[in-house]
Short mmCIF file of C-alpha atoms in Angstrom, two decimals:
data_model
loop_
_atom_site.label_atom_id
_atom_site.label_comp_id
_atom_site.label_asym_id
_atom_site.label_seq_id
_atom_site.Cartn_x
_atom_site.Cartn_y
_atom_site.Cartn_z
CA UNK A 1 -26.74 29.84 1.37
CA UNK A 2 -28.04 32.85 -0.12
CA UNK A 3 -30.74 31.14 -2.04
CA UNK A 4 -31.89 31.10 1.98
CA UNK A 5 -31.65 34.51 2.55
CA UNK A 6 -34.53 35.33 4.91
CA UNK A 7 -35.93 31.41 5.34
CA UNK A 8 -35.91 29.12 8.05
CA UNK A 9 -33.51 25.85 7.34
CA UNK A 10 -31.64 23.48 9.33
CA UNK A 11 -27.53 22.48 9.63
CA UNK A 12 -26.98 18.51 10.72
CA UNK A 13 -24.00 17.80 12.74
CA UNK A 14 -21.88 18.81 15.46
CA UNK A 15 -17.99 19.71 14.35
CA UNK A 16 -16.38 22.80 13.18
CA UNK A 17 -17.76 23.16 9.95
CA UNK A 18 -21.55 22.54 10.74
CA UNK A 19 -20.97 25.31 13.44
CA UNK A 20 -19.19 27.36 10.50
CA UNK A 21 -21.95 26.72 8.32
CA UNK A 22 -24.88 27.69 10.51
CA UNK A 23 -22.86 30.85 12.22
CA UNK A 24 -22.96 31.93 8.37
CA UNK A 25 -26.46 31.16 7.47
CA UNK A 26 -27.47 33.07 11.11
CA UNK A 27 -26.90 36.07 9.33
CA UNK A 28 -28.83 35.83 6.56
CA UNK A 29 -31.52 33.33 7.65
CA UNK A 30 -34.74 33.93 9.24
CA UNK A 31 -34.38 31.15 11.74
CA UNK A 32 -31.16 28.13 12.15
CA UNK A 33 -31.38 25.04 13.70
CA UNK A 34 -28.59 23.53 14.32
CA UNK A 35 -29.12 19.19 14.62
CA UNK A 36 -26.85 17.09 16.39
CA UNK A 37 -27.06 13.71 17.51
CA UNK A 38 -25.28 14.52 20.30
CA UNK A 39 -25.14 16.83 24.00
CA UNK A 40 -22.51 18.64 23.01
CA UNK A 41 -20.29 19.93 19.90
CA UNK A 42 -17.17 18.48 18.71
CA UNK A 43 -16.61 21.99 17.32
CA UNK A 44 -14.02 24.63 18.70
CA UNK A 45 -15.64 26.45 21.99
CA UNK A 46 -15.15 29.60 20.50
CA UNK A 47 -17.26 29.32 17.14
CA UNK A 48 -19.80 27.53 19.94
CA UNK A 49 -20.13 30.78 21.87
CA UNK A 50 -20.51 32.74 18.78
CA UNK A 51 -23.43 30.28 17.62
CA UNK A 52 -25.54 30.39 20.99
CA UNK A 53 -25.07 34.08 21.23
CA UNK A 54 -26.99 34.16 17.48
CA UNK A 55 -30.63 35.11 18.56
CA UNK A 56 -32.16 33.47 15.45
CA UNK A 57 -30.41 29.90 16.50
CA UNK A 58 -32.12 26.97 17.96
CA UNK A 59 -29.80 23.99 19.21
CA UNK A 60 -31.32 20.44 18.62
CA UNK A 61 -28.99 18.11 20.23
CA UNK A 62 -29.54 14.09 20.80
CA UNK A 63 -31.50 14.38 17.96
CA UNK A 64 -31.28 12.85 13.72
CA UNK A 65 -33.24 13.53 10.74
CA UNK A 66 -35.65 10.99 10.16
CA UNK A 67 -37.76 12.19 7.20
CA UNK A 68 -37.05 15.18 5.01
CA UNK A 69 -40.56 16.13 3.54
CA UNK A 70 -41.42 18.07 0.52
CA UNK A 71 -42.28 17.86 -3.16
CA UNK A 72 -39.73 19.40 -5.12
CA UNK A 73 -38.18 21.07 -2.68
CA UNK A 74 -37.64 21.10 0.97
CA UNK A 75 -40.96 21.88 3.13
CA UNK A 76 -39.96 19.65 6.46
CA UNK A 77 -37.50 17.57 8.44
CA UNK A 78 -39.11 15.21 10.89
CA UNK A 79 -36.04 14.95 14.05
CA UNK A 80 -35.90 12.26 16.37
CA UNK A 81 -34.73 12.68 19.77
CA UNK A 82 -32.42 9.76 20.03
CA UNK A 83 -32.76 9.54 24.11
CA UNK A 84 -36.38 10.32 24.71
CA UNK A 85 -37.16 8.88 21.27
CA UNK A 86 -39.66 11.79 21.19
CA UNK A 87 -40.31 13.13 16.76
CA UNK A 88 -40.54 16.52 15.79
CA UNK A 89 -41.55 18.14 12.63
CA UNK A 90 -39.77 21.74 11.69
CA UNK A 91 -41.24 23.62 8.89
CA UNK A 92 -37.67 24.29 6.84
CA UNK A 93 -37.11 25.71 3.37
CA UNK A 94 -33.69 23.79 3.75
CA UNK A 95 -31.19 20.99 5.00
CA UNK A 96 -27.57 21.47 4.90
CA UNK A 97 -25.90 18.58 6.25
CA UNK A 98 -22.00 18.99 7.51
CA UNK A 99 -21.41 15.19 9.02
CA UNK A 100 -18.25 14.88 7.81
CA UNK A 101 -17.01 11.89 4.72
CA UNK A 102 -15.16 9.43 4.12
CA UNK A 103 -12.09 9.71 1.17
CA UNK A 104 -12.17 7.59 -1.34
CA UNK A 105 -8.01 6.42 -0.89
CA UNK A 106 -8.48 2.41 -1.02
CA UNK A 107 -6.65 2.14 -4.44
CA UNK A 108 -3.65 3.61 -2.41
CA UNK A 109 -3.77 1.82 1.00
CA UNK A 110 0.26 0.61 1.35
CA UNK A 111 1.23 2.76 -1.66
CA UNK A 112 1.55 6.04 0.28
CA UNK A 113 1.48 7.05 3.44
CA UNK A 114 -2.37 8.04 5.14
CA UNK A 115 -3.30 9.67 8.21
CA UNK A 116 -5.53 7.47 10.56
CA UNK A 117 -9.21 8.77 9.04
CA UNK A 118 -7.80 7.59 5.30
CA UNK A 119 -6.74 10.53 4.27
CA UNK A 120 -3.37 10.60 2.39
CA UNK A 121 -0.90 12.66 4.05
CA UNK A 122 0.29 15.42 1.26
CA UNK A 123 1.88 18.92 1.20
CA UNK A 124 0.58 22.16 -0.03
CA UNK A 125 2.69 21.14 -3.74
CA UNK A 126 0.73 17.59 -3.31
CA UNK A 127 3.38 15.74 -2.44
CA UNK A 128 2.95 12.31 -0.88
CA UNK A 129 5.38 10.07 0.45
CA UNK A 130 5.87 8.56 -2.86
CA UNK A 131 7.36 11.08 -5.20
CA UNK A 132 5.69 9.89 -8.13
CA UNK A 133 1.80 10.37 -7.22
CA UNK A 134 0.29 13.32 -6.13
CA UNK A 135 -2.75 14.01 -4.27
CA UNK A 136 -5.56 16.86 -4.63
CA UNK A 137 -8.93 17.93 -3.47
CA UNK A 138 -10.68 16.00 -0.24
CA UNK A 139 -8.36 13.06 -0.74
CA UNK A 140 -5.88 15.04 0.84
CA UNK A 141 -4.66 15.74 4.53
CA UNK A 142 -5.94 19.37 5.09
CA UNK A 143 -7.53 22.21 7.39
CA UNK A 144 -10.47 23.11 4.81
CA UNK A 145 -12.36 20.95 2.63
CA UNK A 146 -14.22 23.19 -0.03
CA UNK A 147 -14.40 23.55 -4.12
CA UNK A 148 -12.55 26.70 -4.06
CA UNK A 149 -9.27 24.46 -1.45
CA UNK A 150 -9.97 21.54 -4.27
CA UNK A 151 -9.46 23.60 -7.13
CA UNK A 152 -6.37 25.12 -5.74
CA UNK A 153 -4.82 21.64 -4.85
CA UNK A 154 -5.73 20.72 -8.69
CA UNK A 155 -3.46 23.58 -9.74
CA UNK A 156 -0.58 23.14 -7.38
CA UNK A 157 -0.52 19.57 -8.12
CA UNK A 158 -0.19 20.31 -12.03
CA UNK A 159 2.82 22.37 -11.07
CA UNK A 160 4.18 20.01 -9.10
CA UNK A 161 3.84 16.79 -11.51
CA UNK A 162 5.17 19.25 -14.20
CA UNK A 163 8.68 19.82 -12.39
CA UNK A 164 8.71 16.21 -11.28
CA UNK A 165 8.15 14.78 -14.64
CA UNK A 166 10.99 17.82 -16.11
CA UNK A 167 12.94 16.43 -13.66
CA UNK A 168 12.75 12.92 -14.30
CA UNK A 169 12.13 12.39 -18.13
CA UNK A 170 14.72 9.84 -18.06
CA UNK A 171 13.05 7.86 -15.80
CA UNK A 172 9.55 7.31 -18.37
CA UNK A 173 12.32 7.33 -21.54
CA UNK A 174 14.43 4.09 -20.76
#
């Protein structure tokens, strides 16, 4: 975000973290729009109140990126109104787009246990309903997906196949 400081860019989507993310670029941004293809936010009412209050916010909703425009770098996002079908152009000197993802967990479907989005359920130590595999980063049941939550799991899941394999040596030495 700070490579924005003082520019106009856009945030797509509607749920906690694309409220997050454009709450945070309010204050150093020129101008946020904040796109949603739909009339109202998935996201917590609270971080909602705190985004329209933000004087330098605009709130797009019914509306998708069609077109992101620019050579090199960001210059435009063309929007589509998905009711009125009605296009719009913003001048933007960025697109940050917070739709949510899909894990990538179909090697483990029926090995361990998953939550219903695909997730697979783990601790904080990694842990998963199988005590022999472990599970870290966005694969992972959890609050906040980011590099810094990722890199954490990575470490706590070393730990934690460390004392399981101290553990059970004997199991991987008959």
């Amino acid at each position: 975000g700070d490579f924005f400081t003082g520019k106009e860019v856009a945030v797509v989507g509607g749920g906690d973290v694309a409220v997050e993310d454009a709450l945070f670029l309010s204050r150093i941004c020129k101008k946020v729009y904040l796109i949603h293809r739909r009339d109202s936010f998935r996201a917590a009412k609270t971080l909602v109140s705190k985004l329209v209050a933000a004087e330098n916010v605009e709130l797009v909703y019914d509306s998708t990126v069609q077109e992101i425009k620019g050579k090199n770098k960001v210059e435009a996002a063309v929007i589509k109104n998905v009711k009125t079908e009605e296009k719009r152009e913003l001048q933007l000197d960025g697109v940050f787009f917070a739709v949510g993802m899909l894990p990538e967990t179909e090697a483990f479907k029926g090995i361990v246990e998953m939550d219903a989005s695909g997730y697979i359920v783990a601790d904080e130590t990694c842990s998963t309903s199988d005590p022999a595999i472990f599970a870290a980063g966005d694969i992972r049941t959890k609050q906040l997906r980011q590099i810094v939550t990722a890199a954490a799991d990575g470490a706590n899941a070393i730990t934690s196949v460390e004392r399981f394999l101290t553990t059970n040596w004997q199991f991987f030495h008959t």
